[in-house]
XYZ file of C-alpha atoms in Angstrom:
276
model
C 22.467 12.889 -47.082
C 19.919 12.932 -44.300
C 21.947 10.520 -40.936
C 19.159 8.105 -40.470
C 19.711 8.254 -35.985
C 17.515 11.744 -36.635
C 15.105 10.880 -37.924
C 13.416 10.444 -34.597
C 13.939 14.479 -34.070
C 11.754 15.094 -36.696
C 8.848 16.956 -35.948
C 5.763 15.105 -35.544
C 2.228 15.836 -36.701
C -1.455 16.823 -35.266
C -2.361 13.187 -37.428
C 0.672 11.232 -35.956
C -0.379 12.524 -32.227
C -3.657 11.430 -33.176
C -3.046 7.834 -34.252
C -1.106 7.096 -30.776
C -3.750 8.160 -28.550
C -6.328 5.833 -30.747
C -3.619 3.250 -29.762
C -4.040 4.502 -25.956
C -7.542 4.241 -26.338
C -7.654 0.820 -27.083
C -5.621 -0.204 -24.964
C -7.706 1.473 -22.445
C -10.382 -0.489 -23.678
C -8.703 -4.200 -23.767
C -7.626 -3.701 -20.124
C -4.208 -3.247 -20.408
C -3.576 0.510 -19.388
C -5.482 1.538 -16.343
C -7.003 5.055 -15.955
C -4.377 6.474 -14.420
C -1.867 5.108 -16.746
C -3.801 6.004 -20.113
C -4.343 9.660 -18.829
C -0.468 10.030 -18.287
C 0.724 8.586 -21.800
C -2.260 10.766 -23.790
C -1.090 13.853 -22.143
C 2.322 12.814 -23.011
C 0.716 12.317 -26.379
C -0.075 15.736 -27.210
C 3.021 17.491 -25.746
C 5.385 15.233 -27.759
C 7.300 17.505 -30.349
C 8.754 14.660 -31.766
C 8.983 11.182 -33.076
C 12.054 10.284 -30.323
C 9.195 11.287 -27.751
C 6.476 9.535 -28.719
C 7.971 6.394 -29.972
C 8.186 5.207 -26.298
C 4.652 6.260 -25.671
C 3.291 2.843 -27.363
C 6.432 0.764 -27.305
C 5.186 -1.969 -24.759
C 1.779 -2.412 -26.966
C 0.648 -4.747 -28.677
C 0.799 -2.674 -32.018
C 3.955 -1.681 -31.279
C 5.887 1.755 -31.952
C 4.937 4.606 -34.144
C 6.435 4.459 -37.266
C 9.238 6.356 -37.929
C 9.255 7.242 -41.421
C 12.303 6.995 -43.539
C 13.797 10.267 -44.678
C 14.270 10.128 -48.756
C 15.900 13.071 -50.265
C 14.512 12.686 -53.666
C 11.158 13.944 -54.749
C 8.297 11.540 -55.993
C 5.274 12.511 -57.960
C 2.278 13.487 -55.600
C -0.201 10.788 -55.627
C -3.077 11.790 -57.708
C -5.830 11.727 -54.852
C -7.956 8.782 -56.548
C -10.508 6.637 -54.621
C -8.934 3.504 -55.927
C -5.764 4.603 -53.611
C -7.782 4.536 -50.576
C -10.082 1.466 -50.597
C -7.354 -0.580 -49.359
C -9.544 -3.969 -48.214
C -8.031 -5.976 -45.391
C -9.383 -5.243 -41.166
C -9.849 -1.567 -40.152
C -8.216 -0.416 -37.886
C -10.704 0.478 -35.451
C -13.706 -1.365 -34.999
C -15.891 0.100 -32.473
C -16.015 3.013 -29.985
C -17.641 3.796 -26.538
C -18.630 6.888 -24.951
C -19.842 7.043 -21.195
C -20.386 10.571 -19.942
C -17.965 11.053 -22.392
C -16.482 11.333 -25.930
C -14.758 9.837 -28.305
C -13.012 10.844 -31.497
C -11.677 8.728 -35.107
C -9.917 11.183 -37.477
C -6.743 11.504 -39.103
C -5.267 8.391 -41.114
C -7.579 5.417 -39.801
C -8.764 2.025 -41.626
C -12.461 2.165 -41.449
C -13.541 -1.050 -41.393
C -16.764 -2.758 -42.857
C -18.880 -2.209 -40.265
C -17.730 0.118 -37.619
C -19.851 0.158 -34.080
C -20.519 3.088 -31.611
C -22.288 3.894 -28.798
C -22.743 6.963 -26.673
C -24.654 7.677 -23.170
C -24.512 11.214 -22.061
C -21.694 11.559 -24.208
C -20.191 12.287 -27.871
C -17.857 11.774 -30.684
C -17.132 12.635 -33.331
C -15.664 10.141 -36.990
C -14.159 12.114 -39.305
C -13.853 10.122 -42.338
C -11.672 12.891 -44.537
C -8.475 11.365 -44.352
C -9.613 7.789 -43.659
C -9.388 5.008 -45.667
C -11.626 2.072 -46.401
C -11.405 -1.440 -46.157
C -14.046 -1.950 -48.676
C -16.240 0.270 -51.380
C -19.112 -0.044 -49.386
C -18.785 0.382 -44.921
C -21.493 0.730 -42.810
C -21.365 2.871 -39.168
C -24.157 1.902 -36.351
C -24.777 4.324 -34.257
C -26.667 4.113 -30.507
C -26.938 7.720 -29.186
C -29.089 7.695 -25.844
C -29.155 11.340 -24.253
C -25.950 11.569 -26.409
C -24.544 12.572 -29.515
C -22.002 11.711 -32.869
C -21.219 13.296 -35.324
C -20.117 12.053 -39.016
C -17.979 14.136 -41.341
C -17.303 12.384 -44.999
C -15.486 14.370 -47.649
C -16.689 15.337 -50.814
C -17.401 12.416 -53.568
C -18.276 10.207 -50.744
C -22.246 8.632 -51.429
C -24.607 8.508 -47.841
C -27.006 6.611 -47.270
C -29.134 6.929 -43.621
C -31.665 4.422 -42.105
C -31.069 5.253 -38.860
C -34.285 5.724 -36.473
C -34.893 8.277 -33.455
C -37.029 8.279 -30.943
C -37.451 11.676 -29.407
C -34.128 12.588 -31.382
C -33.059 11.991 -34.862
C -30.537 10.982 -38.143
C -29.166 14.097 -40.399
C -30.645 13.239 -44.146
C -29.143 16.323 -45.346
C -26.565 14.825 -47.147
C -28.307 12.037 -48.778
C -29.014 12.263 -52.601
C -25.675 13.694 -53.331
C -23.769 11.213 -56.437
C -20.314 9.409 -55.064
C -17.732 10.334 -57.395
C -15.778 7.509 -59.490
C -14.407 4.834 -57.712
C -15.403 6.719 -54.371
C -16.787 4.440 -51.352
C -20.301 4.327 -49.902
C -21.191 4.955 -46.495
C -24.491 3.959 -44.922
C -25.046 5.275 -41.419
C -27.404 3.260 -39.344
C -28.813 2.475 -36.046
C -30.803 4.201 -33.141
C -31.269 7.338 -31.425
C -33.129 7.859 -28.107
C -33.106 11.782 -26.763
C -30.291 12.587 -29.004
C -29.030 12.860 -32.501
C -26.699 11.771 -35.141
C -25.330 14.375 -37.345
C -23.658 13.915 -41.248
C -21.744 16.196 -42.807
C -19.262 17.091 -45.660
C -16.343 19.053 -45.450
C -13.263 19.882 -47.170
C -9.744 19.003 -45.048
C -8.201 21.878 -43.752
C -4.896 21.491 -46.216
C -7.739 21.137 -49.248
C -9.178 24.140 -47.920
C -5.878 25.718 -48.037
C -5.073 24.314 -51.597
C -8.387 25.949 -53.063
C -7.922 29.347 -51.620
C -4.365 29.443 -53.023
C -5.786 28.111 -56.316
C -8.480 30.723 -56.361
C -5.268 33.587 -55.478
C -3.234 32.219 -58.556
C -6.446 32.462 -60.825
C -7.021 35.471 -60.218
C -3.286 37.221 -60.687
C -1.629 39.926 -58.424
C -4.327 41.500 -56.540
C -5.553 45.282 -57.195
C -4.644 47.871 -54.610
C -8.095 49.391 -55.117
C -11.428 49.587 -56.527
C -14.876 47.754 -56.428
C -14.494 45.046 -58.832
C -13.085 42.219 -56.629
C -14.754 43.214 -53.781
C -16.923 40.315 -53.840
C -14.452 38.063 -54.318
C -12.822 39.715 -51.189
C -15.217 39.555 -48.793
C -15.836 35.770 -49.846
C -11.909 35.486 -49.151
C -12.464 36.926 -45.715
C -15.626 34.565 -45.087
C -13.115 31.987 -45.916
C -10.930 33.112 -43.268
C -12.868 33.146 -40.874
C -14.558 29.665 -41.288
C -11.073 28.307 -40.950
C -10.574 29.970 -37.678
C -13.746 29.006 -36.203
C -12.461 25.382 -37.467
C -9.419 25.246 -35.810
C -10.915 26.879 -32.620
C -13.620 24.787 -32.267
C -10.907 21.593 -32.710
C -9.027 23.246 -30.342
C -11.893 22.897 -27.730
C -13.183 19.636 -28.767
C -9.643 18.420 -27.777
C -9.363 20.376 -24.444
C -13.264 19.271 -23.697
C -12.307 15.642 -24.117
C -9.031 15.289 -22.025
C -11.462 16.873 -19.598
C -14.123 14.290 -19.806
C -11.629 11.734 -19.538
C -10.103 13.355 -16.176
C -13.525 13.883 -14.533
C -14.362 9.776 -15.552
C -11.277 8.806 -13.600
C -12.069 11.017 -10.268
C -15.721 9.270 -11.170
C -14.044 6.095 -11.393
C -11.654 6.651 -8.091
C -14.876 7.321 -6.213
C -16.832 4.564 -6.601
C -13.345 2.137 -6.028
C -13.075 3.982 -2.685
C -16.682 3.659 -1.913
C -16.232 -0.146 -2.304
């Protein structure tokens, strides 16, 4: 049997890093961390290996600790990846973000809630709706980009629907038109635009990505040594391959570019405290 007191050595994931600093961000927002404070726990964030060192990270919150999961030695069926799992009802999570010279990010396991609010000046984000759930079938995202930009990524089954309006900038339609699959939630993407842009699109999670290539690998048997016949399928393999690079590099720099937004707001910040 697994001794419960080790659990919190148990490795923790990109997804559990993730939901702290959303915590940290709010609290950023509600006025109970200060700059200085907030930059110290997220980068403490993302070096924690564990769940021992990020449990302390959000302990004197008002949401509390990250959970701990509980260790169980036998295996369950996996669930079977319906819709009907994921509308959950109840409050999101998150209701609204702010970006100010600079960005802001929702991914991983969030609640989106029925209407979720954004705004961005000279800045960006980015709400990755892949692994979200929904607190009802039908949520609704307003979006205010002024010399700024977001960016909207909904899985696969997901309907869109965009009536957002730009003025010298724009809403993506591109993925408008496509059917939601059974059960699957609806997402209309509103608001305004002003010198900048609001981008949709739909992706596959990287561990679905993974799932379909080995899929595709057990289709097609033990692999020939040689000749022309799967070549096709090979180079598609290796276009594969490289799309998930570029994937995880680019996420790799989104996360470095926006701990460095958040350290030049601060020295911003620090300035104009001194200067008063």
């Amino acid at each position: 049997m697994t001794d419960d007191a080790a659990v919190p050595e148990l490795r923790a994931s990109d997804a559990d890093r993730e939901r702290v600093a959303e915590v940290l961000r709010d609290a950023l927002a509600e006025g109970r961390l200060d700059m200085e404070e907030f930059e110290e726990r997220l980068e403490a964030t993302y070096k924690a290996r564990t769940y021992g060192e990020l449990t302390p990270i959000t302990r004197d919150l008002p949401v509390g600790q990250v959970a701990v999961p509980k260790v169980d030695m036998v295996k369950h069926p996996e669930p079977d990846g319906s819709w009907a799992g994921r509308v959950v009802g109840g409050e999101g999570s998150s209701a609204w973000a702010v970006a100010v010279m600079s960005g802001f990010q929702r991914k991983g396991r969030w609640t989106v809630p029925r209407q979720f609010n954004c705004f961005a000046f000279w800045g960006g984000g980015e709400i990755d709706l892949r692994e979200a759930n929904f607190a009802a079938g039908e949520v609704e995202i307003n979006c205010v980009a002024i010399m700024g930009g977001m960016n909207i990524i909904v899985p696969p089954g997901v309907e869109v629907v965009v009536r957002g309006i730009g003025i010298m900038g724009g809403f993506d339609h591109s993925q408008e038109g496509v059917p939601g699959g059974p059960g699957a939630p609806r997402v209309i993407v509103n608001g305004f635009a002003f010198w900048g842009g609001v981008g949709v699109e739909r992706k596959l999670t990287k561990e679905e990505r993974r799932r379909l290539k080995a899929e595709r690998k057990a289709a097609g048997g033990r692999e020939p040594a040689e000749g022309y016949g799967d070549r096709p399928r090979m180079l598609e393999e290796q276009r594969e391959w490289r799309r998930e690079l570029r994937e995880e590099r680019r996420d790799r720099y989104e996360e470095r570019r926006e701990r460095h937004r958040e350290r030049h707001q601060d020295r911003r910040d620090r300035r104009r405290y001194d200067e008063y």
